[in-house]
Amino acid sequence: MCSIISNMIIVSKTFRTCSSSTFLRCARSFSLVSNIHCRILKRLNASFDTCKSIVNGKMSGDFVHKGLSHYKAAILKEYGEDLELVELSRPSKLKESQILIKVHHCAVNVADTLICSGKYDQKPNLPFVPGYEFSGEVLQVGSNVKNFYVGDKVIGLNKDNFSAMAEECVSEARDLWKIPQDVAFDSAAALVDSYATVLIAARRANLCEEDEVLVTAAAGGLGLAAVDLAANLFKAKVIGACDTEEKASILREKGAFSTINYTKKEIAKSVMKETNNRGVKIVFDAVGGDVFEDCLQSIAAEGCIVVLGFSSRKIPQILTSQLLPKSCALIGVSLTHYQKMINETYRSTVQEIIDMYLEDFIDPHIAEHFKLKDVNDAIKHVEERKSAGKVILDIV
């Protein structure tokens, strides 16, 4: 099949506007399409328009990988139960704005674990394929898609449809970004969700050079991104909170000037010691629960607490009067809601993160790789916070 396409591409440079019959006659005369190839084309009933689509690198029909009508996916059938690996049928036709992706890698995020356990804010209809942050290549595009072509390498944040814990997934074009062919697929899948969230948060909090910053749960995917961006891009002084010395070592390698073991339940006391009782200007908190009280005690006068999530699933209830003693600010940042409400900032920030990665300003840390068949082990690994950084499913 590849040789057929290669031959047609060469011939098409001379005969782009001729009829299909003239195209085949000329191709034979140039000895670029053999008799065997012609018989294969007839059996496939490929039209000349289809041939031109291949030449142009864009397919909107069902020709590409037509023989591969099924793919493997990790399916959630009951909340709180293990995912099952099953074969699904490829959709017969894409909507005009959709793109079919061959998934190479999919990140396993805290949100995925919460969805599978039924503890997430949204409960999708079952059966359901989790996974929203992924990398892969374009297999097929909808009729109205612009600037994406078959073979393009992409990063996706599929927060509307999820479905990336599978060999293939369908995404809206608006939730995909092209990346150069030499970018590693696994690093691409570990990059944009955490880093884009933190970049927006840092700007909202007006993070500056030499600012003292506390990052809670700093060894998670989001936390490590916060340490990396704050320390290496903004040149801030970062204090990272984690639960083991092994993770603390990774935080220091990422640029944290100090680390705190939060299992000792003395976060505020340790922060005040590190800052000569000033407190930190900014706290990035994605934990919530009891840790949020430590954040309030750790903040400096006119400081800012940025809420990035609630991995503890305990949403703190505070009185607005608690903000007054230090005249501190409280900011919330959700990349999902930026996607829905401030889409221009969402897309441009993700593109900035990709550019920063290409220019070696940032470097996502991958903790573990798992095969798709071991997806339940990967989810458990994230739930139990066994390692620092991103956990990645290797689909291909």
Coordinates of C-alpha atoms in Angstrom, one line a residue:
M1 CA 0.0 0.0 0.0
C2 CA 2.8 2.4 0.8
S3 CA 4.5 1.8 -2.6
I4 CA 1.2 2.5 -4.3
I5 CA 0.9 5.8 -2.5
S6 CA 4.5 6.7 -3.2
N7 CA 4.1 6.0 -6.9
M8 CA 0.9 8.1 -7.1
I9 CA 2.6 11.0 -5.3
I10 CA 5.3 11.1 -7.9
V11 CA 3.0 10.9 -10.8
S12 CA 0.6 13.5 -9.3
K13 CA 3.2 16.2 -9.4
T14 CA 2.8 16.2 -13.2
F15 CA -0.9 15.2 -13.5
R16 CA -2.7 16.9 -10.6
T17 CA -5.5 18.1 -12.8
C18 CA -6.1 15.2 -15.2
S19 CA -9.0 12.7 -15.1
S20 CA -8.8 9.5 -13.2
S21 CA -8.6 7.4 -16.3
T22 CA -5.8 9.6 -17.8
F23 CA -4.0 9.5 -14.5
L24 CA -3.9 5.7 -14.5
R25 CA -2.9 5.5 -18.2
C26 CA -0.1 7.9 -17.7
A27 CA 1.0 6.2 -14.5
R28 CA 1.3 2.9 -16.4
S29 CA 3.2 4.6 -19.2
F30 CA 5.7 5.9 -16.7
S31 CA 6.0 2.4 -15.2
L32 CA 5.2 3.9 -11.8
V33 CA 2.1 1.9 -11.1
S34 CA 2.4 -1.8 -11.9
N35 CA -0.4 -4.0 -13.1
I36 CA -0.6 -5.5 -9.7
H37 CA -1.0 -2.1 -8.1
C38 CA -3.8 -1.3 -10.6
R39 CA -5.7 -4.4 -9.7
I40 CA -5.4 -3.6 -6.0
L41 CA -6.7 -0.1 -6.7
K42 CA -9.7 -1.5 -8.5
R43 CA -10.5 -3.9 -5.6
L44 CA -10.3 -1.0 -3.2
N45 CA -12.5 1.1 -5.6
A46 CA -10.3 4.1 -4.9
S47 CA -11.4 7.2 -6.7
F48 CA -9.0 9.7 -8.2
D49 CA -10.2 12.3 -5.6
T50 CA -9.1 9.9 -2.9
C51 CA -5.7 9.6 -4.6
K52 CA -5.4 13.4 -4.6
S53 CA -6.3 13.5 -0.9
I54 CA -3.5 11.2 -0.1
V55 CA -1.1 13.3 -2.2
N56 CA -2.2 16.4 -0.2
G57 CA -1.7 14.5 3.1
K58 CA -5.2 14.9 4.3
M59 CA -7.9 12.2 4.5
S60 CA -11.5 13.0 5.6
G61 CA -13.1 9.7 4.5
D62 CA -12.8 6.2 5.7
F63 CA -9.9 5.1 3.4
V64 CA -7.1 5.4 5.9
H65 CA -6.5 2.2 7.9
K66 CA -9.9 0.9 6.5
G67 CA -9.0 -2.6 7.4
L68 CA -8.4 -1.8 11.0
S69 CA -12.0 -1.4 12.3
H70 CA -11.3 -2.3 16.0
Y71 CA -9.0 -1.1 18.7
K72 CA -8.2 -1.9 22.3
A73 CA -9.4 0.4 25.1
A74 CA -9.5 0.4 28.9
I75 CA -13.2 0.5 29.9
L76 CA -14.7 1.6 33.2
K77 CA -18.0 -0.3 33.6
E78 CA -18.6 0.3 37.3
Y79 CA -17.3 3.1 39.6
G80 CA -14.8 1.7 42.0
E81 CA -14.1 -1.4 40.0
D82 CA -11.1 -2.2 37.8
L83 CA -11.0 -1.2 34.2
E84 CA -11.4 -3.9 31.6
L85 CA -9.4 -4.1 28.4
V86 CA -11.8 -4.7 25.5
E87 CA -12.0 -4.2 21.8
L88 CA -14.1 -1.4 20.5
S89 CA -15.3 -0.6 17.0
R90 CA -13.9 2.5 15.4
P91 CA -16.6 5.2 14.7
S92 CA -17.9 4.8 11.1
K93 CA -17.6 8.5 10.4
L94 CA -16.0 11.6 12.1
K95 CA -17.9 14.8 12.8
E96 CA -16.6 17.6 10.6
S97 CA -14.5 19.1 13.5
Q98 CA -13.1 15.9 14.9
I99 CA -9.8 14.1 14.4
L100 CA -9.0 10.4 14.9
I101 CA -5.7 9.9 16.8
K102 CA -3.5 6.9 17.1
V103 CA -2.6 7.2 20.8
H104 CA 1.1 6.6 21.7
H105 CA 1.1 7.6 25.4
C106 CA -1.5 8.7 27.9
A107 CA -0.8 10.4 31.3
V108 CA -2.5 9.0 34.4
N109 CA -3.6 12.0 36.4
V110 CA -5.2 12.4 39.8
A111 CA -8.4 13.4 38.0
D112 CA -8.4 10.0 36.2
T113 CA -8.2 8.1 39.5
L114 CA -11.0 10.2 41.0
I115 CA -13.3 9.6 38.0
C116 CA -12.7 5.8 38.2
S117 CA -13.5 5.8 41.9
G118 CA -16.6 7.9 41.4
K119 CA -15.3 10.7 43.5
Y120 CA -14.8 13.3 40.8
D121 CA -17.1 16.3 40.4
Q122 CA -18.4 15.0 37.1
K123 CA -19.7 11.5 36.7
P124 CA -19.6 10.4 33.1
N125 CA -22.1 7.9 31.8
L126 CA -20.9 4.3 31.9
P127 CA -19.2 2.4 30.2
F128 CA -16.5 5.0 29.9
V129 CA -12.9 5.2 28.7
P130 CA -10.8 7.5 31.0
G131 CA -7.7 9.5 30.0
Y132 CA -7.5 13.0 28.7
E133 CA -3.9 14.0 28.4
F134 CA -2.1 12.2 25.6
S135 CA 0.3 12.2 22.6
G136 CA -0.1 10.5 19.3
E137 CA -0.4 10.9 15.6
V138 CA -3.3 11.9 13.3
L139 CA -5.0 9.0 11.5
Q140 CA -8.0 10.8 10.0
V141 CA -9.5 14.3 10.0
G142 CA -13.1 15.6 9.7
S143 CA -14.2 17.4 6.6
N144 CA -14.0 20.9 8.2
V145 CA -10.6 20.5 10.0
K146 CA -7.9 23.0 9.1
N147 CA -4.2 22.7 9.6
F148 CA -4.1 19.1 10.8
Y149 CA -3.0 16.3 8.4
V150 CA -2.6 12.6 8.4
G151 CA 0.7 11.8 10.1
D152 CA 1.0 14.9 12.2
K153 CA 2.4 14.4 15.7
V154 CA 0.1 16.0 18.3
I155 CA -0.5 16.6 22.0
G156 CA -4.1 16.4 23.2
L157 CA -6.1 17.6 26.2
N158 CA -9.4 15.7 25.6
K159 CA -11.3 17.0 28.6
D160 CA -14.7 16.8 27.0
N161 CA -14.6 13.3 25.7
F162 CA -11.7 11.7 27.6
S163 CA -11.2 8.3 26.0
A164 CA -7.4 8.4 25.6
M165 CA -6.6 5.2 27.6
A166 CA -7.0 3.3 24.3
E167 CA -5.1 2.6 21.1
E168 CA -7.2 5.2 19.4
C169 CA -9.3 8.2 20.4
V170 CA -11.4 10.9 18.8
S171 CA -10.7 14.5 19.8
E172 CA -12.0 17.9 18.7
A173 CA -9.4 19.8 16.7
R174 CA -9.6 22.7 19.2
D175 CA -8.1 20.4 21.9
L176 CA -5.0 19.4 19.9
W177 CA -1.6 21.0 19.3
K178 CA 1.0 20.0 16.8
I179 CA 4.5 19.2 17.9
P180 CA 7.7 18.6 15.9
Q181 CA 8.4 15.1 14.7
D182 CA 11.6 14.8 16.9
V183 CA 9.8 15.3 20.2
A184 CA 9.5 12.2 22.3
F185 CA 5.9 11.0 22.6
D186 CA 6.2 10.1 26.3
S187 CA 7.5 13.5 27.3
A188 CA 4.8 15.1 25.2
A189 CA 2.1 13.2 27.1
A190 CA 3.6 14.4 30.4
L191 CA 3.8 18.1 29.6
V192 CA 0.9 20.4 29.1
D193 CA -1.9 19.8 31.6
S194 CA 0.2 20.5 34.8
Y195 CA 2.6 23.1 33.3
A196 CA -0.2 25.1 31.6
T197 CA -2.2 25.2 34.9
V198 CA 0.8 26.4 36.9
L199 CA 1.8 29.0 34.3
I200 CA -1.6 30.6 34.4
A201 CA -1.5 30.4 38.2
A202 CA 1.9 32.0 38.5
R203 CA 0.8 34.9 36.3
R204 CA -2.4 35.4 38.2
A205 CA -0.4 35.5 41.5
N206 CA 2.2 37.9 39.9
L207 CA 5.1 35.6 40.7
C208 CA 8.4 37.4 40.5
E209 CA 12.1 36.7 40.9
E210 CA 13.3 36.0 44.4
D211 CA 9.7 35.5 45.7
E212 CA 9.4 32.8 48.4
V213 CA 6.9 30.1 47.3
L214 CA 5.4 27.1 49.0
V215 CA 4.2 24.2 46.9
T216 CA 2.1 21.5 48.7
A217 CA 2.2 17.9 47.4
A218 CA 5.2 19.1 45.4
A219 CA 6.2 15.6 44.3
G220 CA 3.0 15.0 42.2
G221 CA 2.8 15.8 38.5
L222 CA 1.2 19.2 39.2
G223 CA 3.5 20.0 42.2
L224 CA 6.7 19.2 40.3
A225 CA 5.6 21.4 37.4
A226 CA 5.1 24.2 40.0
V227 CA 8.6 23.7 41.4
D228 CA 10.1 23.5 37.9
L229 CA 8.4 26.7 36.6
A230 CA 8.7 28.7 39.8
A231 CA 12.4 27.9 40.4
N232 CA 13.8 27.7 36.8
L233 CA 11.6 30.1 34.8
F234 CA 10.6 32.7 37.4
K235 CA 13.8 32.3 39.5
A236 CA 11.8 32.2 42.7
K237 CA 12.8 30.5 46.0
V238 CA 10.7 27.4 46.3
I239 CA 9.9 25.3 49.4
G240 CA 8.5 22.0 48.4
A241 CA 6.4 19.8 50.7
C242 CA 6.4 16.0 50.2
D243 CA 6.3 12.8 52.3
T244 CA 9.6 11.0 51.7
E245 CA 13.3 11.9 51.5
E246 CA 13.5 10.2 48.1
K247 CA 10.9 12.6 46.7
A248 CA 12.6 15.5 48.5
S249 CA 15.8 14.7 46.6
I250 CA 13.9 15.0 43.3
L251 CA 12.4 18.3 44.4
R252 CA 15.9 19.7 45.1
E253 CA 17.1 18.4 41.7
K254 CA 14.2 20.3 40.1
G255 CA 15.3 23.5 41.9
A256 CA 13.6 23.7 45.3
F257 CA 16.0 25.4 47.7
S258 CA 14.3 23.7 50.7
T259 CA 11.9 20.8 51.4
I260 CA 9.4 19.9 54.1
N261 CA 8.1 16.5 55.2
Y262 CA 4.4 17.2 55.6
T263 CA 3.8 13.9 57.4
K264 CA 5.2 15.5 60.5
K265 CA 2.3 18.0 60.4
E266 CA 4.5 21.0 61.0
I267 CA 4.3 22.7 57.6
A268 CA 3.6 26.2 58.9
K269 CA 6.3 26.0 61.6
S270 CA 8.9 24.8 59.0
V271 CA 7.9 27.5 56.5
M272 CA 8.3 30.2 59.2
K273 CA 11.7 28.8 60.1
E274 CA 12.9 28.8 56.5
T275 CA 11.7 32.4 55.9
N276 CA 12.8 34.0 59.1
N277 CA 9.1 34.3 60.2
R278 CA 8.1 36.3 57.1
G279 CA 6.1 33.5 55.5
V280 CA 5.9 32.9 51.8
K281 CA 4.5 35.4 49.2
I282 CA 2.7 32.6 47.3
V283 CA 1.3 29.2 48.1
F284 CA 0.4 26.7 45.3
D285 CA -2.0 24.3 46.9
A286 CA -3.6 21.3 45.2
V287 CA -4.4 19.3 48.3
G288 CA -7.0 21.1 50.3
G289 CA -8.3 19.6 53.6
D290 CA -6.2 20.2 56.7
V291 CA -3.2 21.3 54.6
F292 CA -5.1 24.5 53.6
E293 CA -5.0 25.6 57.3
D294 CA -1.2 25.3 57.1
C295 CA -1.3 27.4 53.9
L296 CA -3.1 30.2 55.8
Q297 CA -0.6 30.1 58.6
S298 CA 2.3 30.0 56.1
I299 CA 1.4 33.0 54.0
A300 CA 3.1 36.4 54.3
A301 CA 1.4 39.7 54.7
E302 CA -0.3 40.6 51.4
G303 CA 0.6 37.2 50.1
C304 CA -1.5 35.0 47.8
I305 CA -2.9 31.4 48.1
V306 CA -3.6 29.8 44.7
V307 CA -6.0 26.8 44.8
L308 CA -5.2 24.3 42.1
G309 CA -7.4 21.4 43.2
F310 CA -8.3 19.1 46.1
S311 CA -6.5 15.8 45.8
S312 CA -7.5 15.0 49.4
R313 CA -11.1 15.3 48.3
K314 CA -11.6 17.4 51.4
I315 CA -12.7 20.9 50.4
P316 CA -11.8 23.3 53.2
Q317 CA -14.5 25.5 54.6
I318 CA -13.1 28.9 55.5
L319 CA -14.5 32.2 56.7
T320 CA -13.6 35.2 54.6
S321 CA -12.5 36.9 57.8
Q322 CA -9.6 34.5 57.9
L323 CA -8.0 36.4 55.0
L324 CA -8.0 39.6 56.9
P325 CA -5.2 39.3 59.5
K326 CA -2.6 39.1 56.8
S327 CA -4.5 40.9 54.1
C328 CA -3.9 37.9 51.8
A329 CA -5.6 37.0 48.6
L330 CA -7.3 33.7 47.5
I331 CA -7.2 32.7 43.8
G332 CA -8.6 29.6 42.1
V333 CA -7.2 28.2 38.8
S334 CA -8.8 25.4 36.8
L335 CA -7.4 24.6 33.3
T336 CA -10.7 22.8 32.5
H337 CA -12.7 26.0 33.1
Y338 CA -10.2 28.1 31.1
Q339 CA -10.8 25.7 28.2
K340 CA -14.6 26.4 28.4
M341 CA -14.6 30.1 29.4
I342 CA -11.3 31.7 28.4
N343 CA -10.3 29.5 25.4
E344 CA -7.9 31.9 23.9
T345 CA -5.8 32.0 27.1
Y346 CA -6.1 28.2 27.4
R347 CA -4.8 27.5 23.9
S348 CA -2.1 30.2 23.9
T349 CA -0.8 29.0 27.3
V350 CA -0.5 25.4 26.2
Q351 CA 1.4 26.5 23.1
E352 CA 3.7 28.6 25.3
I353 CA 4.4 25.5 27.4
I354 CA 5.2 23.5 24.3
D355 CA 7.6 26.2 23.1
M356 CA 9.3 26.4 26.5
Y357 CA 9.9 22.7 26.4
L358 CA 11.3 22.9 22.9
E359 CA 13.7 25.6 24.1
D360 CA 14.8 23.5 27.1
F361 CA 13.4 25.9 29.7
I362 CA 11.3 23.2 31.4
D363 CA 11.5 19.4 31.7
P364 CA 8.6 17.2 32.8
H365 CA 9.6 14.4 35.1
I366 CA 8.2 10.9 34.3
A367 CA 8.1 8.7 37.4
E368 CA 6.9 5.4 35.9
H369 CA 5.8 3.8 32.6
F370 CA 3.0 1.2 32.4
K371 CA 1.6 -0.9 29.5
L372 CA -2.0 -0.4 28.6
K373 CA -2.7 -4.0 29.9
D374 CA -1.4 -2.8 33.3
V375 CA -3.7 0.2 33.5
N376 CA -5.1 -0.7 36.9
D377 CA -1.6 -0.9 38.4
A378 CA -0.9 2.5 37.0
I379 CA -4.1 4.0 38.5
K380 CA -3.3 2.4 41.9
H381 CA 0.3 3.8 41.7
V382 CA -1.1 7.3 41.3
E383 CA -3.7 6.8 44.1
E384 CA -1.1 5.7 46.5
R385 CA 1.4 8.4 45.6
K386 CA 4.2 5.9 45.2
S387 CA 6.5 8.1 43.2
A388 CA 7.3 11.6 42.1
G389 CA 6.2 13.1 38.8
K390 CA 4.0 11.8 36.0
V391 CA 2.8 8.2 35.5
I392 CA 2.5 7.3 31.8
L393 CA 0.7 4.6 29.9
D394 CA 2.6 3.3 26.9
I395 CA -0.1 2.5 24.4
V396 CA 2.2 1.7 21.4

